[in-house]
Amino acid sequence: MSAAAKLFYRDGIHATGVDAILAEAEVARRSLYQHFGSKDGLVAAFLERRDREWRDWFDNTVAAVAATPQTRLLRLFDVLETWFRMPSFHGCAFINAAAETGDPGHAIRAAARRHKEMVRGRIEEWARAAGAADPAALARSLALLTEGAIVTAMIDPDQRAAETAKNLARVVIKHALPTAAKAA
């Protein structure tokens, strides 16, 4: 699984053949098929694992830098900046995987949708707790800024995508939160 995760994330799902995974993992073909059934099964397991690991990292890192829901709404972009600066950053595994799949009904697209719904859901929780009049609308706006920053950082790391998204988020948040919540 670790070998597949590394190769899928770095090189892409379609560009990574089973032979490359087997060589990287130093296991026999039979082992892969016994555990995952097929490359598609391995891809599904990779995306499930990546979702869990990224969610835990995101939740813990945001909580460490922002104690209140109001500050989380803005500081999430600082967390993204930290991620973007990691040498292992190759964009979002879910955006990348979905881009490789033309069929909107494909299991990979469904996994990507679930992951993005989870991220938007976290933001909506913070927006609701911060007192936003329309937490879902605020979450959609901030999630869109998040996704745009991720793609921009992957394509051109010199664009300061997280900083730009954070500056735009300030404007969105200012209009979405009641005055007392903004002051907090």
C-alpha positions as CSV (number, residue, x, y, z in Angstrom):
1,M,0.0,0.0,0.0
2,S,2.8,2.5,0.9
3,A,4.5,1.9,-2.4
4,A,1.3,2.3,-4.4
5,A,0.4,5.4,-2.5
6,K,3.8,7.0,-3.1
7,L,3.7,6.2,-6.9
8,F,0.0,7.0,-7.4
9,Y,0.4,10.4,-5.7
10,R,3.7,11.3,-7.3
11,D,3.2,9.9,-10.9
12,G,-0.5,9.4,-11.3
13,I,-2.8,6.4,-11.3
14,H,-2.8,5.6,-15.0
15,A,0.9,6.3,-15.3
16,T,1.7,3.8,-12.6
17,G,1.7,0.3,-13.7
18,V,1.3,-2.8,-11.5
19,D,4.9,-3.8,-12.3
20,A,6.2,-0.5,-11.0
21,I,4.2,-0.9,-7.8
22,L,5.5,-4.5,-7.4
23,A,9.1,-3.4,-7.9
24,E,8.8,-0.5,-5.5
25,A,7.1,-2.7,-2.8
26,E,9.3,-5.7,-3.5
27,V,6.4,-8.1,-3.4
28,A,5.0,-10.7,-5.8
29,R,2.1,-10.1,-8.1
30,R,0.1,-12.7,-6.3
31,S,0.3,-10.7,-3.0
32,L,-1.2,-7.6,-4.6
33,Y,-4.1,-9.6,-6.1
34,Q,-4.7,-11.5,-2.8
35,H,-5.0,-8.3,-0.8
36,F,-6.7,-6.0,-3.3
37,G,-8.1,-8.1,-6.1
38,S,-7.0,-5.8,-8.9
39,K,-5.3,-2.4,-9.5
40,D,-8.7,-0.8,-9.2
41,G,-9.0,-2.3,-5.7
42,L,-5.6,-1.0,-4.8
43,V,-6.6,2.5,-6.1
44,A,-9.7,2.4,-4.0
45,A,-7.7,1.4,-0.9
46,F,-5.2,4.2,-1.7
47,L,-7.9,6.8,-1.9
48,E,-9.6,5.6,1.3
49,R,-6.2,5.7,3.1
50,R,-5.3,9.1,1.7
51,D,-8.7,10.5,2.8
52,R,-8.3,9.3,6.3
53,E,-4.6,10.4,6.6
54,W,-5.2,13.9,5.1
55,R,-8.4,14.5,7.1
56,D,-6.5,13.6,10.3
57,W,-3.6,15.9,9.4
58,F,-5.9,18.7,8.3
59,D,-8.1,18.6,11.4
60,N,-5.1,18.3,13.8
61,T,-3.1,21.0,12.1
62,V,-5.9,23.5,11.9
63,A,-6.8,22.9,15.5
64,A,-3.2,23.4,16.5
65,V,-3.0,26.9,14.9
66,A,-6.6,28.2,15.5
67,A,-8.5,27.7,18.7
68,T,-11.9,29.2,17.6
69,P,-14.1,28.5,14.7
70,Q,-13.7,32.1,13.5
71,T,-9.9,31.8,13.4
72,R,-10.1,28.4,11.8
73,L,-12.0,29.8,8.8
74,L,-9.0,32.0,8.0
75,R,-6.0,30.0,9.3
76,L,-7.0,27.0,7.2
77,F,-5.1,28.8,4.4
78,D,-2.0,28.9,6.6
79,V,-2.3,25.2,7.0
80,L,-2.6,24.8,3.2
81,E,0.6,27.0,2.8
82,T,2.4,24.5,5.1
83,W,1.3,21.6,3.0
84,F,2.2,23.4,-0.3
85,R,5.8,23.9,1.0
86,M,6.3,20.2,1.8
87,P,8.8,18.6,-0.6
88,S,6.3,15.8,-1.1
89,F,3.5,18.1,-2.2
90,H,2.1,17.1,-5.7
91,G,-1.3,18.7,-5.4
92,C,-4.5,17.0,-4.1
93,A,-4.5,13.3,-4.7
94,F,-8.3,13.5,-5.2
95,I,-8.2,16.3,-7.7
96,N,-5.4,14.5,-9.6
97,A,-7.2,11.2,-9.6
98,A,-10.6,12.7,-10.7
99,A,-8.8,14.5,-13.5
100,E,-7.5,11.1,-14.8
101,T,-11.1,9.7,-14.9
102,G,-13.4,10.9,-17.7
103,D,-16.5,9.1,-16.4
104,P,-18.3,11.2,-13.8
105,G,-19.9,8.0,-12.4
106,H,-16.5,6.2,-11.9
107,A,-15.6,5.1,-8.3
108,I,-12.6,7.4,-8.4
109,R,-14.8,10.4,-9.0
110,A,-17.1,9.2,-6.2
111,A,-14.2,9.0,-3.8
112,A,-13.0,12.5,-4.8
113,R,-16.5,13.8,-4.3
114,R,-16.7,12.3,-0.8
115,H,-13.4,13.8,0.1
116,K,-14.3,17.2,-1.1
117,E,-17.6,17.0,0.7
118,M,-15.7,16.2,3.9
119,V,-13.5,19.2,3.5
120,R,-16.5,21.5,2.8
121,G,-18.3,19.9,5.7
122,R,-15.5,20.8,8.1
123,I,-15.5,24.4,6.9
124,E,-19.3,24.5,7.2
125,E,-19.0,23.3,10.8
126,W,-16.6,26.1,11.6
127,A,-18.8,28.6,9.8
128,R,-21.9,27.5,11.7
129,A,-20.0,27.7,15.0
130,A,-18.7,31.1,14.1
131,G,-22.3,32.4,13.6
132,A,-22.5,32.7,9.8
133,A,-26.0,33.5,8.6
134,D,-25.6,31.0,5.8
135,P,-22.8,28.5,6.9
136,A,-23.3,26.4,3.7
137,A,-22.8,29.3,1.4
138,L,-19.7,30.5,3.3
139,A,-18.3,26.9,3.3
140,R,-18.9,26.7,-0.5
141,S,-17.0,29.9,-1.0
142,L,-14.1,29.0,1.2
143,A,-13.9,25.5,-0.2
144,L,-13.7,27.0,-3.7
145,L,-10.8,29.2,-2.6
146,T,-9.2,26.2,-1.0
147,E,-9.5,24.1,-4.2
148,G,-8.2,26.9,-6.4
149,A,-5.2,27.5,-4.1
150,I,-4.4,23.8,-4.2
151,V,-4.4,23.6,-8.0
152,T,-2.5,26.8,-8.4
153,A,0.2,25.8,-5.9
154,M,0.6,22.5,-7.7
155,I,0.9,24.1,-11.1
156,D,3.0,27.2,-10.1
157,P,4.3,27.2,-6.6
158,D,5.6,30.7,-7.0
159,Q,2.1,32.2,-7.2
160,R,1.6,32.4,-3.4
161,A,-1.7,30.7,-3.8
162,A,-2.5,30.2,-0.1
163,E,-1.8,33.9,0.7
164,T,-3.9,35.1,-2.2
165,A,-6.8,32.8,-1.2
166,K,-6.5,33.9,2.4
167,N,-6.8,37.5,1.4
168,L,-9.9,36.8,-0.6
169,A,-11.3,34.7,2.3
170,R,-11.0,37.7,4.6
171,V,-13.4,39.6,2.3
172,V,-15.8,36.7,2.1
173,I,-15.7,36.1,5.9
174,K,-16.2,39.8,6.6
175,H,-19.5,39.8,4.7
176,A,-20.6,36.4,6.0
177,L,-20.2,36.7,9.8
178,P,-22.0,39.0,12.2
179,T,-20.0,41.9,13.6
180,A,-19.5,40.3,17.0
181,A,-18.1,37.1,15.5
182,K,-15.8,39.1,13.2
183,A,-14.3,40.9,16.3
184,A,-13.6,37.5,17.9
